[in-house]
Short mmCIF file of C-alpha atoms in Angstrom, two decimals:
data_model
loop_
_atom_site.label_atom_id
_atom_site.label_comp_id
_atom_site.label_asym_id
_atom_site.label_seq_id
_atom_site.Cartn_x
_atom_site.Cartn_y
_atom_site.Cartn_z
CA UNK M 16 0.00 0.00 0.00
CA UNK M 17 1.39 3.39 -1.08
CA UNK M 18 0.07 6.46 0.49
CA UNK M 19 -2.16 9.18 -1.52
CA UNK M 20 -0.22 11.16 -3.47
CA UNK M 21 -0.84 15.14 -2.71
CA UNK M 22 -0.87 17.51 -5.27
CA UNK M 23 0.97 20.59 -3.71
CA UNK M 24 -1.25 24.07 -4.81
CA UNK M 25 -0.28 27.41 -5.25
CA UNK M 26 -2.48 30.37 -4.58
CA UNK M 27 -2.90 32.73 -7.06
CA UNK M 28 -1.22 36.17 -6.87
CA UNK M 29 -3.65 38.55 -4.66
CA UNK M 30 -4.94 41.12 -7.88
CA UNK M 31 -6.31 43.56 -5.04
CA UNK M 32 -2.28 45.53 -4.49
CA UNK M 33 -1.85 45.97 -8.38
CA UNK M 34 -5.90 47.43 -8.91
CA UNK M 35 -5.28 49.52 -5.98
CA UNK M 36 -2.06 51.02 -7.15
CA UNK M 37 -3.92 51.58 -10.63
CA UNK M 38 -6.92 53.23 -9.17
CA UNK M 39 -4.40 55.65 -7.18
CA UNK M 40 -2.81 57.12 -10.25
CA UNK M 41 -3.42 60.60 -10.34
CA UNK M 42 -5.04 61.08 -7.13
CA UNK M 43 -3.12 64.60 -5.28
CA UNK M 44 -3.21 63.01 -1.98
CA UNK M 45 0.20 62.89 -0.11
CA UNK M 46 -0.34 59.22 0.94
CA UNK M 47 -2.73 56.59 -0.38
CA UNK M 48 -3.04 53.39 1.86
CA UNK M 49 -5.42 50.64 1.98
CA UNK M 50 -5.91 48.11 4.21
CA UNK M 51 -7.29 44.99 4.78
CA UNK M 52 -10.32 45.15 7.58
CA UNK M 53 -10.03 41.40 8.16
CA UNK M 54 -7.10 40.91 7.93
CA UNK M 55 -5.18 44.42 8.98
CA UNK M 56 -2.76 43.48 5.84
CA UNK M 57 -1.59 46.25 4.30
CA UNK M 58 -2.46 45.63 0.67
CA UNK M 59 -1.25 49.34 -0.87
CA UNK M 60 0.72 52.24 0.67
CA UNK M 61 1.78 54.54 -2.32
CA UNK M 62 4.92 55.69 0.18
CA UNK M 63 6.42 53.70 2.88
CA UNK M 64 4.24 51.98 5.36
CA UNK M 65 6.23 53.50 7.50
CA UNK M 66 6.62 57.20 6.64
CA UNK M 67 6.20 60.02 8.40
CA UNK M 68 2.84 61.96 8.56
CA UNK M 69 1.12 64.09 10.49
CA UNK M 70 -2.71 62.33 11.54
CA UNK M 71 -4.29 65.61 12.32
CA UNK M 72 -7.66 64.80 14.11
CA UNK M 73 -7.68 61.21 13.44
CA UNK M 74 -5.86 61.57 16.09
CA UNK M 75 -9.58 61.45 18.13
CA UNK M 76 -9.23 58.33 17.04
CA UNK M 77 -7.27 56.59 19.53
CA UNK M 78 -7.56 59.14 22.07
CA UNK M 79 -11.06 58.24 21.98
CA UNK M 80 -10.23 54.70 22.34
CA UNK M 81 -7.75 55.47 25.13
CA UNK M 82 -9.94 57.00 27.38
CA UNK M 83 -13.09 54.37 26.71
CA UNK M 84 -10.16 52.14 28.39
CA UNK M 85 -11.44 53.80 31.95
CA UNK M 86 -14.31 55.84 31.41
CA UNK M 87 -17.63 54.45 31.23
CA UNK M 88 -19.62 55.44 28.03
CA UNK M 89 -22.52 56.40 30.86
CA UNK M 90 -20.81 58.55 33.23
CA UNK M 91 -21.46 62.22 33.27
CA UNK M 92 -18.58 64.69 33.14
CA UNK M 93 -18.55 68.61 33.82
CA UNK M 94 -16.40 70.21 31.22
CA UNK M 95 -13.96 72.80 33.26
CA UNK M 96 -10.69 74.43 33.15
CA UNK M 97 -9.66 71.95 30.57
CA UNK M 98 -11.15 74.54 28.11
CA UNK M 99 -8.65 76.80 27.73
CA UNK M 100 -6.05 74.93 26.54
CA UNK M 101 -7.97 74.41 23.04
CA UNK M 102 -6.31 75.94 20.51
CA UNK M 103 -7.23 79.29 18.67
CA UNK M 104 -8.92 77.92 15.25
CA UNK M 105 -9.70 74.38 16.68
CA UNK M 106 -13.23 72.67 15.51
CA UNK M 107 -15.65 72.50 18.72
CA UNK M 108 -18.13 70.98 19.64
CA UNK M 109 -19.44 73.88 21.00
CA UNK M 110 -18.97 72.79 24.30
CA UNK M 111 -19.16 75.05 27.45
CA UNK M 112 -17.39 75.33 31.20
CA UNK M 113 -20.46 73.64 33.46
CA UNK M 114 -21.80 72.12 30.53
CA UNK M 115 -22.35 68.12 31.65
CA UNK M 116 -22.06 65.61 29.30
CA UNK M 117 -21.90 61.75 29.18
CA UNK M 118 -18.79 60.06 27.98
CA UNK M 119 -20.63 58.58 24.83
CA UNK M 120 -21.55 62.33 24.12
CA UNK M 121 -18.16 63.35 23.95
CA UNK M 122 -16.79 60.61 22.19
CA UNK M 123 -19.89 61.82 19.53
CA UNK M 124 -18.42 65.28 19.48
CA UNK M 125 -15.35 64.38 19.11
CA UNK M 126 -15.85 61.64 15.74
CA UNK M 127 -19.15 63.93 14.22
CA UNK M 128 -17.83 67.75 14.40
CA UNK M 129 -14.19 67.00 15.12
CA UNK M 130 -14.65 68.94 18.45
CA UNK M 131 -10.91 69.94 20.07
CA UNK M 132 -12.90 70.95 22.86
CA UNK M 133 -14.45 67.41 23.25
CA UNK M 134 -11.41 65.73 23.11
CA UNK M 135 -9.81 67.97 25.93
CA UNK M 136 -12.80 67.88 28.37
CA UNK M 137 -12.54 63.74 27.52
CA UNK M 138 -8.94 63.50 28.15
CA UNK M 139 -8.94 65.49 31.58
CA UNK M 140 -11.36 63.03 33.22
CA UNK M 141 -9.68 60.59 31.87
CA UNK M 142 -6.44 61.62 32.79
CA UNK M 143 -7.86 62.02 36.02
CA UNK M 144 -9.15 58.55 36.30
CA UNK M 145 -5.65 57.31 35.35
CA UNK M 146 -3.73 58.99 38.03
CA UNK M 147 -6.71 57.99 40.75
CA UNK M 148 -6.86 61.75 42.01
CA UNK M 149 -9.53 64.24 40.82
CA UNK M 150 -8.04 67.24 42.10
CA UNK M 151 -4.94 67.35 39.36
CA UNK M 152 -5.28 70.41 37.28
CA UNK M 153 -6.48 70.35 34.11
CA UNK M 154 -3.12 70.67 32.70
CA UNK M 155 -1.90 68.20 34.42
CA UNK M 156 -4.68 65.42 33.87
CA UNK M 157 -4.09 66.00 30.02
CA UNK M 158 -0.38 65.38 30.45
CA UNK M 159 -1.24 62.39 32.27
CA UNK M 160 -3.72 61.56 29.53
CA UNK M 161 -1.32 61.98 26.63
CA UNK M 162 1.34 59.74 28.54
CA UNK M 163 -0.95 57.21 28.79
CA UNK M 164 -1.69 57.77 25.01
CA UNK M 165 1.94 57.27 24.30
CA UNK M 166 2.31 54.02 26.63
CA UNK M 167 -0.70 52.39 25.18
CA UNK M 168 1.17 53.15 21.54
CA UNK M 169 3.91 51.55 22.60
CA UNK M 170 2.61 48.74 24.02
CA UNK M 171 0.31 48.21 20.65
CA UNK M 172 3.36 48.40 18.63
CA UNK M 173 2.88 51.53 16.78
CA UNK M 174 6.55 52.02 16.41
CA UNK M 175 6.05 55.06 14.36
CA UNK M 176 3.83 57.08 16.28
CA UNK M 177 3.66 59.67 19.16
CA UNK M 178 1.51 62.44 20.62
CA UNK M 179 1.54 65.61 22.35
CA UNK M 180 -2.34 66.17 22.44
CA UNK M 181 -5.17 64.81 22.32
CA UNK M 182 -6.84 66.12 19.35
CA UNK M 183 -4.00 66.17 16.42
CA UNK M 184 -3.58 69.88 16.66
CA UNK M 185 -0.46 70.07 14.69
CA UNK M 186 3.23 69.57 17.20
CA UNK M 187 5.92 68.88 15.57
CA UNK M 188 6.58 66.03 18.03
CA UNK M 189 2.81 64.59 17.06
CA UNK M 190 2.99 61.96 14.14
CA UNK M 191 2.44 58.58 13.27
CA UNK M 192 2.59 56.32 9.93
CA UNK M 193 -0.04 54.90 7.25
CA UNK M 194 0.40 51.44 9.18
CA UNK M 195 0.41 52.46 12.82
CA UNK M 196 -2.94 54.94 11.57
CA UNK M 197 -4.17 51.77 10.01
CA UNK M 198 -4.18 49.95 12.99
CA UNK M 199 -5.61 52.58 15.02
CA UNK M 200 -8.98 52.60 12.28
CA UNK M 201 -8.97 48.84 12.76
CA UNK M 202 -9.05 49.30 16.86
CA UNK M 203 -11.85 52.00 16.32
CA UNK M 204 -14.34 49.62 14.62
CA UNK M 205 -13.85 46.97 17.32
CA UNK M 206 -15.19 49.57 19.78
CA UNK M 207 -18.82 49.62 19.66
CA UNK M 208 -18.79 53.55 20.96
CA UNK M 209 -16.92 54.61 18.69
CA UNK M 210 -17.83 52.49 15.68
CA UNK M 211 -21.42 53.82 16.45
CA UNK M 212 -20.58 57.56 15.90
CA UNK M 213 -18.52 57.47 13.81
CA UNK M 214 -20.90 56.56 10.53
CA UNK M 215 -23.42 59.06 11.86
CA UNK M 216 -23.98 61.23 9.24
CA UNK M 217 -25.83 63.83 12.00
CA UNK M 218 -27.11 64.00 15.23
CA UNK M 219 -29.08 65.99 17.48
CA UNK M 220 -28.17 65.34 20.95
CA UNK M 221 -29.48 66.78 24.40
CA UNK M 222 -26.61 67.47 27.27
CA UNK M 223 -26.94 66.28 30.47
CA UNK M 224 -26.88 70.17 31.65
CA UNK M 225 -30.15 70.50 29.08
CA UNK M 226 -28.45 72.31 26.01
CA UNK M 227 -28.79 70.60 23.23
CA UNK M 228 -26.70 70.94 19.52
CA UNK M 229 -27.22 69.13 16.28
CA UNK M 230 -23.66 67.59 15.11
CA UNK M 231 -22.83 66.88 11.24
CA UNK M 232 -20.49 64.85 10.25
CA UNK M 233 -17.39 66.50 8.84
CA UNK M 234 -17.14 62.94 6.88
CA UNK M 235 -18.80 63.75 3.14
CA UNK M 236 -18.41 60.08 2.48
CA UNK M 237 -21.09 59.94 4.86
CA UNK M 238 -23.76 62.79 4.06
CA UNK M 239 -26.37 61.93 1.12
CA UNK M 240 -26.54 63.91 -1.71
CA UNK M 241 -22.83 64.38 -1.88
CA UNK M 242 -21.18 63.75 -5.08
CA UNK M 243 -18.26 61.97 -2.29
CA UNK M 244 -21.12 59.83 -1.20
CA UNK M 245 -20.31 55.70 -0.93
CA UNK M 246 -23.08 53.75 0.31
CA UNK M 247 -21.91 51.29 3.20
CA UNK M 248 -19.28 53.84 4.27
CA UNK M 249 -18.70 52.74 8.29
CA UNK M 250 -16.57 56.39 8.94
CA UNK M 251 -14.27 56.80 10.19
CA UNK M 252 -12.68 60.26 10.79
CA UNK M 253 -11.81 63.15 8.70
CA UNK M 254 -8.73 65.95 10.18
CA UNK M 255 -7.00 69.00 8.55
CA UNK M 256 -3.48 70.87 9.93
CA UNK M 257 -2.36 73.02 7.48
CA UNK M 258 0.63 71.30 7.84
CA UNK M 259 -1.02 67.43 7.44
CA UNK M 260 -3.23 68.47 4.64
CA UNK M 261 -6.76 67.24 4.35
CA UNK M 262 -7.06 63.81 6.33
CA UNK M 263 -9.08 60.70 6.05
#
């Protein structure tokens, strides 16, 4: 008795990198990547996978993700001193000193209107949270925050990445890569906060404090009507530094 002879196969070449490459020809962008949502492979990255860039508010991104790491979606959080260090020109949420919102709302205002001011307010409680003492300055709880940022980067393996803030206002010590930014897309969708938010095209959503706000997505892949429009889109997050360029 002889055993079964098996035939060895060979897998076709994956068409998906060479298509991609062809359907980036001409586009202006500074980087073109694509990845994989299954998979996180990297199928097409028309510079280095590893190159330089500045994420601008995708940024919101992980921070977001960061602080849903030891916030609660449901807790309620007064936004304070925190304020003041957004940045002349920033996109808000229009968000107030006193005003009380929940986690989930800020997280919203952050992904939907790109709010700086969301993202600061978010990262003080967390940073807060982190350090187990609720009296640190605001300052001082974002520092906290962004360290924490930076550790959880590291420990994720985004070799190519750091931050100074939390909401991609341009530093020249804030960048990352097209795989580390990738990554952090890929660890957005597996959160079902921010996955939620971010493919809302609008919202109209009532504080905690009782002011209320509609939010539009700055995301045109998103709004109806738009000649950028894809049905199925699931976000994720659009950013701008004059230095980064338009982001998505």
């Amino acid at each position: 008795a002889t055993e079964p002879t098996q035939q060895e196969t060979t897998q076709p070449p994956d068409p998906r990198p060479q298509a991609l490459e062809a359907a980036a020809e001409g586009m202006e962008a500074g980087c073109v990547f694509v990845c994989d949502g299954e998979t996180g492979e990297l199928l097409y990255c028309s510079t280095g996978p590893e190159q330089a860039m500045y994420p601008a508010s995708i940024t919101k991104l992980f921070s977001a993700w960061v602080a849903l790491r030891y916030l609660e979606p449901d807790r309620v959080i007064t936004a304070g001193d925190e304020l003041e260090l957004v940045r002349s020109g920033s996109s808000t949420a229009c968000i107030s000193k006193g005003f009380r919102l929940r986690v989930d709302m800020l997280v919203e205002g952050m992904l939907l209107p790109s709010g700086n001011d969301a993202a600061y307010v978010l990262a003080a409680a967390a940073g807060r949270e982190i350090a187990g003492d609720e009296n640190l300055t605001a300052l001082k709880a974002v520092q906290v925050f962004v360290e924490e940022m930076n550790r959880q980067a590291e420990e994720l393996g985004f070799a190519h990445t750091g931050f100074t803030n939390p909401d991609g206002y341009h530093a020249g010590g804030h960048y990352s890569c097209p795989e580390d930014v990738a990554r952090m897309g890929l660890l957005a969708l597996e959160d079902p906060v921010i996955s939620r938010y971010a493919g809302l095209q609008q919202d109209t959503v009532t504080f905690e404090s009782g002011q209320w706000i509609t939010w539009y997505n700055t995301n045109l892949l998103l709004e109806p009507g738009s000649v950028y429009a894809v049905p199925g889109t699931l976000g994720l997050k659009t950013g701008y530094t004059g230095e980064a360029g338009y982001c998505l």
